[in-house]
Short mmCIF file of C-alpha atoms and ligand atoms in Angstrom, two decimals:
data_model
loop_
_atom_site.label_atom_id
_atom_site.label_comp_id
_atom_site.label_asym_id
_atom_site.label_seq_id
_atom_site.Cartn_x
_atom_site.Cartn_y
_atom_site.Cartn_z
CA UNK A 174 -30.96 -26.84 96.09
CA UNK A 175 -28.35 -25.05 98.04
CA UNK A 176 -29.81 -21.91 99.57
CA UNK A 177 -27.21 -19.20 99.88
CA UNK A 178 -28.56 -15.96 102.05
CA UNK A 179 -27.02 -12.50 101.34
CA UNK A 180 -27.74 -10.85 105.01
CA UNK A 181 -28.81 -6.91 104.61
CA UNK A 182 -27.35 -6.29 101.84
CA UNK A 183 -28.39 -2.71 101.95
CA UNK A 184 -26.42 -2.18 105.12
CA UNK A 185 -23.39 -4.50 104.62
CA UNK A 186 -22.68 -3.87 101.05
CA UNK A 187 -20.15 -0.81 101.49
CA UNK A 188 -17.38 -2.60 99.89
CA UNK A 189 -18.42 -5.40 97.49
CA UNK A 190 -18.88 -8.11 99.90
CA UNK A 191 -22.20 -9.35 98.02
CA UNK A 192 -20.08 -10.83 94.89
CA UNK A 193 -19.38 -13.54 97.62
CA UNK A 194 -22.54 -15.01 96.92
CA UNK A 195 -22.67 -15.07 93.59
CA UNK A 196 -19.22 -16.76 93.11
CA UNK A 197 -20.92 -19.62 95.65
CA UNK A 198 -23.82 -20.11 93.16
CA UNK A 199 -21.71 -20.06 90.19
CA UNK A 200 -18.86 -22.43 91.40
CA UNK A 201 -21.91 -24.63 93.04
CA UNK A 202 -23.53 -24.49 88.96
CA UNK A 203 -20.10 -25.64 87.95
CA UNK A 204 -20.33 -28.90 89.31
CA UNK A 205 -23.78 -29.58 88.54
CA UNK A 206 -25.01 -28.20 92.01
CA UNK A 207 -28.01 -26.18 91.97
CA UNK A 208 -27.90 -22.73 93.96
CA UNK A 209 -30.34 -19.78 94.85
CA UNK A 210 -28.95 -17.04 96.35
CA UNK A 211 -31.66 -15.03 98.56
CA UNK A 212 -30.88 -11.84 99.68
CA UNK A 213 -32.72 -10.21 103.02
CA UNK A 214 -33.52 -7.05 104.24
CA UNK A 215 -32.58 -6.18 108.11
CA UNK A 216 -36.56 -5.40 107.48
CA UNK A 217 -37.69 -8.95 106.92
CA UNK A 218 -37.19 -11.99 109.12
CA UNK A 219 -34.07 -13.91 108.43
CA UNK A 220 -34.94 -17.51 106.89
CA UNK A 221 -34.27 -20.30 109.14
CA UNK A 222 -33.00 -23.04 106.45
CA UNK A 223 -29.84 -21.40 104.40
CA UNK A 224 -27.27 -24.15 104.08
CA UNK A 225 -24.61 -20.84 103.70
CA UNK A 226 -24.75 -17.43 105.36
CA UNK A 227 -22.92 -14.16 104.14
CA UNK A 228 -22.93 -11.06 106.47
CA UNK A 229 -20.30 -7.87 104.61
CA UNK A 230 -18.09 -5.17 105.47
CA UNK A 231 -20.05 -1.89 106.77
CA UNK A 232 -19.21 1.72 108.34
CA UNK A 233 -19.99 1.47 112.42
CA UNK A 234 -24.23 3.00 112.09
CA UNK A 235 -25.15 0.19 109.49
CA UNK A 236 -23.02 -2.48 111.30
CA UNK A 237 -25.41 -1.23 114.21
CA UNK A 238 -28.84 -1.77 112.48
CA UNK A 239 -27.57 -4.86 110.87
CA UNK A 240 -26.56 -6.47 114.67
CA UNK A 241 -30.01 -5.28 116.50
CA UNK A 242 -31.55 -6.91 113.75
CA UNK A 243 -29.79 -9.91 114.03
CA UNK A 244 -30.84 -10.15 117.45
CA UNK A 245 -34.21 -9.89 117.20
CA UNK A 246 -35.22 -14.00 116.62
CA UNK A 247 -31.47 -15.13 116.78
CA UNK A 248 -32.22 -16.86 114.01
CA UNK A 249 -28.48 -17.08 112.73
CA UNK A 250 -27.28 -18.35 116.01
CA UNK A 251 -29.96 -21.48 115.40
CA UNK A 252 -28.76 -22.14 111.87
CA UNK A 253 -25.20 -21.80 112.79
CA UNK A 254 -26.20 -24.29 115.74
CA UNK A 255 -27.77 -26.89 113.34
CA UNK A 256 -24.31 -26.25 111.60
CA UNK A 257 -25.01 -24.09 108.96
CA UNK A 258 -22.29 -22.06 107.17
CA UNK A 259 -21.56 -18.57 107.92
CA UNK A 260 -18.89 -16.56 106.48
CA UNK A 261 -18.63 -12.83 108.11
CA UNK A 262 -16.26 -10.10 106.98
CA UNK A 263 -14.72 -7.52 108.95
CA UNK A 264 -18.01 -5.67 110.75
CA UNK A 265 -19.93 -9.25 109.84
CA UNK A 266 -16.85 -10.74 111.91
CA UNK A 267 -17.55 -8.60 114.62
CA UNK A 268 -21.03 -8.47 114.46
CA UNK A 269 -20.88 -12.17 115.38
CA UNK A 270 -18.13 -12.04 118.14
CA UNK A 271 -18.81 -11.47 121.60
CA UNK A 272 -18.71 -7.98 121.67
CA UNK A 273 -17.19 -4.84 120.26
CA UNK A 274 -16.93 -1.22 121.12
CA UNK A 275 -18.03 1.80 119.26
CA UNK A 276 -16.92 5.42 119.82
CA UNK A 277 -19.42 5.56 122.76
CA UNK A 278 -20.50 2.01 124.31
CA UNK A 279 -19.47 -1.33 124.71
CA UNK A 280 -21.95 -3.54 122.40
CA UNK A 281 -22.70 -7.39 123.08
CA UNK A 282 -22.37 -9.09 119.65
CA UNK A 283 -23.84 -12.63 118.47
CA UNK A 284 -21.53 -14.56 120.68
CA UNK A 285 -20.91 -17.26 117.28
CA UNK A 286 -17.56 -16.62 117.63
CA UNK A 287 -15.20 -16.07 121.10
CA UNK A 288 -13.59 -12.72 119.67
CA UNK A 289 -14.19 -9.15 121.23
CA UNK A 290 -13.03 -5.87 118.93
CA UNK A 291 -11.67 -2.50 120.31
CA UNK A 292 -10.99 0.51 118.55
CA UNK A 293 -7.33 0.60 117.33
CA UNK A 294 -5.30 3.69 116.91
CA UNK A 295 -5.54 4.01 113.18
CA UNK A 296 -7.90 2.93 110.22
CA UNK A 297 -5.79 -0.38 108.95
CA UNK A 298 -6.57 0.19 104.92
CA UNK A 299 -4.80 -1.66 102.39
CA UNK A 300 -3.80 -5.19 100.85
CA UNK A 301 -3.48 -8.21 102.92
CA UNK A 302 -2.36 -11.50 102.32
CA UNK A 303 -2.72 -14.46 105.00
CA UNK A 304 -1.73 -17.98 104.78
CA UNK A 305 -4.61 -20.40 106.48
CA UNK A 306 -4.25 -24.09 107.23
CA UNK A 307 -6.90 -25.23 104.65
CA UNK A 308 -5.38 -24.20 101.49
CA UNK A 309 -2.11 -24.58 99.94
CA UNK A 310 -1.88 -20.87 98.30
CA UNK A 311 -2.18 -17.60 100.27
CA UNK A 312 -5.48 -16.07 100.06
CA UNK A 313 -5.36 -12.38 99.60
CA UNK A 314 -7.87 -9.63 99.68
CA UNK A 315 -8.52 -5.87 101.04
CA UNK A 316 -8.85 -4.35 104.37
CA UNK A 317 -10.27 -1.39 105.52
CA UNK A 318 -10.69 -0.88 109.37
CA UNK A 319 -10.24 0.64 112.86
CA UNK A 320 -11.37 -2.48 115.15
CA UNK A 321 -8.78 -4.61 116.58
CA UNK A 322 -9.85 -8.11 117.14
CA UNK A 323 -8.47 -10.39 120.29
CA UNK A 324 -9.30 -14.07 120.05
CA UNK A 325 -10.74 -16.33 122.68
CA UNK A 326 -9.81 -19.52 123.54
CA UNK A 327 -12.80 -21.27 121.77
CA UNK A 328 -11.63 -19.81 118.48
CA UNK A 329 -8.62 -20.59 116.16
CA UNK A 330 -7.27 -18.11 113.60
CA UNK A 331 -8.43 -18.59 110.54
CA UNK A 332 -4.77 -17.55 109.15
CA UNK A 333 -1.76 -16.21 109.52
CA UNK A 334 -0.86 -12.71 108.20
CA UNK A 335 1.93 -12.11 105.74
CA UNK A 336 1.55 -8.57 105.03
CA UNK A 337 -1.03 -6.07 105.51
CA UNK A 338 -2.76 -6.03 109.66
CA UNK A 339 -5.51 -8.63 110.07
CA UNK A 340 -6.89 -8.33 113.49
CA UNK A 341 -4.41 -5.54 113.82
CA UNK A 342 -2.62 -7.98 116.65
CA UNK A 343 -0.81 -11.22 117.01
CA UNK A 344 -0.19 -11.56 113.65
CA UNK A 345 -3.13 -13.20 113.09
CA UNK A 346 -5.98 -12.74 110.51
CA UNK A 347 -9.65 -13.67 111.66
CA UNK A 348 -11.31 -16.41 113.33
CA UNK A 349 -12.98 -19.87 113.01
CA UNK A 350 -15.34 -22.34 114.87
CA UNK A 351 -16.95 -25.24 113.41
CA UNK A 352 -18.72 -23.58 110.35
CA UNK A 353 -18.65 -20.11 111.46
CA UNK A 354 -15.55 -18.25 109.72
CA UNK A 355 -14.78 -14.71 110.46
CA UNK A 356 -12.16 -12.66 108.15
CA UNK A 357 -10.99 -9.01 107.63
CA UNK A 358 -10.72 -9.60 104.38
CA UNK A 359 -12.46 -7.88 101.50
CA UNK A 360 -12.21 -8.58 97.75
CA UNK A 361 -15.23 -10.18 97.42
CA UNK A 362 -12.73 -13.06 99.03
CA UNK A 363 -14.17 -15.75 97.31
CA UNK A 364 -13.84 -14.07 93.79
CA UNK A 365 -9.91 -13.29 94.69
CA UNK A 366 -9.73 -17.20 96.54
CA UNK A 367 -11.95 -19.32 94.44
CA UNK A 368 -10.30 -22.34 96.43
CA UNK A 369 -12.12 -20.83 100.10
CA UNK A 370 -15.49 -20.74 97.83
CA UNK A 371 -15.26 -24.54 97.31
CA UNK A 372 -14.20 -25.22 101.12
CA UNK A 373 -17.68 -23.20 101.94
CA UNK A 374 -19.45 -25.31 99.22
CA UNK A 375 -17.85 -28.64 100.65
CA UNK A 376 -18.78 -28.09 104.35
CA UNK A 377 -22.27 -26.72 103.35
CA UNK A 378 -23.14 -30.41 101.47
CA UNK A 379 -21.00 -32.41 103.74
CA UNK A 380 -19.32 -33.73 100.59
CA UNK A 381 -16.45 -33.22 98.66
CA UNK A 382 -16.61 -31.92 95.24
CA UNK A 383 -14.98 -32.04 92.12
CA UNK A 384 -12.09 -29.41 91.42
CA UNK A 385 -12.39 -27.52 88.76
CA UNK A 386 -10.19 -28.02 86.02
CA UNK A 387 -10.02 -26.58 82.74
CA UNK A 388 -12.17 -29.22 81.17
CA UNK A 389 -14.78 -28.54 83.55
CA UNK A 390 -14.18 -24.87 82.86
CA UNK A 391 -14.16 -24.69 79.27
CA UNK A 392 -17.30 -27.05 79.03
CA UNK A 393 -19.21 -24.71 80.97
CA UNK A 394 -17.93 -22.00 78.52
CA UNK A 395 -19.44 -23.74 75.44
CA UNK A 396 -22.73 -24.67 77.61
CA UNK A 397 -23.05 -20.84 78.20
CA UNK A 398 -22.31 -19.69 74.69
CA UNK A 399 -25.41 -22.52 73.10
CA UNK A 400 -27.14 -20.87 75.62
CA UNK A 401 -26.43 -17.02 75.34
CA UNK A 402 -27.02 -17.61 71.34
N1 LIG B 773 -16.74 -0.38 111.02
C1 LIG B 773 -15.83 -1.45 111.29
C2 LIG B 773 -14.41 -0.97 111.56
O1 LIG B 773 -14.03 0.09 111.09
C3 LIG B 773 -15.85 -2.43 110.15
C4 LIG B 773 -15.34 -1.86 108.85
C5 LIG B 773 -15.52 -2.79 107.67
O2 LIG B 773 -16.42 -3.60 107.66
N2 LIG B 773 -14.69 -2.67 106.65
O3 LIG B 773 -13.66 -1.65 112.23
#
């Protein structure tokens, strides 16, 4: 059973960022992989064995809450150690970088990836699309943010922007380290790039799975329709 945890929900859920989970679960079902998708409460202790992580988009108070709780165990920092997946998008992305800076302070963040934020000039809203070195299509999504994001050196990109802002500098869009990937992109992502929902499936399980093809596809469609009856 892959277990697939939605992370506070209730504060990172501004702009649709919990469909992520349920496209995992459903691409996982079409391959025969069984999924649960557990979503947590920045009330309740974060569960040490997800094989996948999700952390959304938020405005700056519940990107707050979300991070102090986050903190308190450091329970994501273990998984992610034990090389569990995590993807993070926009204030999930910074939540986990090193640090970022609000209107009034300068705030340490999870240190899982080597990226600090700064406020930029201007709210970067709008369409993005980004070519990364793991697929063979652009991926494309929705962005809607003031931080700028500067990179480490114990991060790569995790793409490449073509049009829209990204980080908001270098041209780049994101981050990545091991299993941890950080994105500005909204969508849900994996419901707009079904191809970066399989990559998160295949490095979860450590094995690579099927594509789906239109057999696969339309013999899930008949399974479902026996079943709806
Ligand atoms: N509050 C953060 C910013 O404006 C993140 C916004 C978001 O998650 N879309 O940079």
């Amino acid at each position: 059973m892959l277990e697939i945890i939605r992370i506070h929900n209730e504060l990172l859920g501004t702009y649709g960022d919990r469909g992520n989970a349920d496209v995992l679960k459903f691409r996982a079902g079409l391959r025969g992989i069984k999924a649960k998708v557990t979503d947590i409460s920045y009330i309740d202790a974060l569960p040490k064995e997800g094989d996948i992580y999700l952390l959304g988009g938020a405005e700056d108070a519940a990107q707050m809450l979300s991070l102090t709780a986050l903190k308190k165990g450091m329970t994501l920092n273990k998984a992610a150690d034990k090389g569990a997946v995590l993807l993070a998008i926009c204030a999930g992305f910074q939540i986990v970088g090193s640090s970022y800076v609000t209107r009034d302070e300068q705030v340490a963040g999870l240190g899982l990836l080597d990226v600090s934020t700064n406020p930029g000039d201007k709210r970067l809203v709008g369409d993005i699309a980004i070519e990364s070195e793991f697929f063979d299509v652009p991926l494309t999504g929705f962005e809607n943010h003031s931080g700028v994001t500067t990179l480490g050196t114990d991060v790569m990109p995790f793409g490449t922007v073509l049009s829209g802002n990204g980080n908001g500098i270098n041209g780049v869009d994101g981050a990545i380290s091991g299993n941890v990937f950080g994105t500005y992109l909204h969508g849900p992502i994996l419901a707009r790039n079904p191809e970066f929902a399989d990559l998160l499936l295949e490095r979860a399980m450590g094995i690579q799975i099927p594509h789906v093809t239109d057999e696969i596809a339309d013999h899930y469609a008949k399974w479902r329709r026996t079943v709806i009856k």
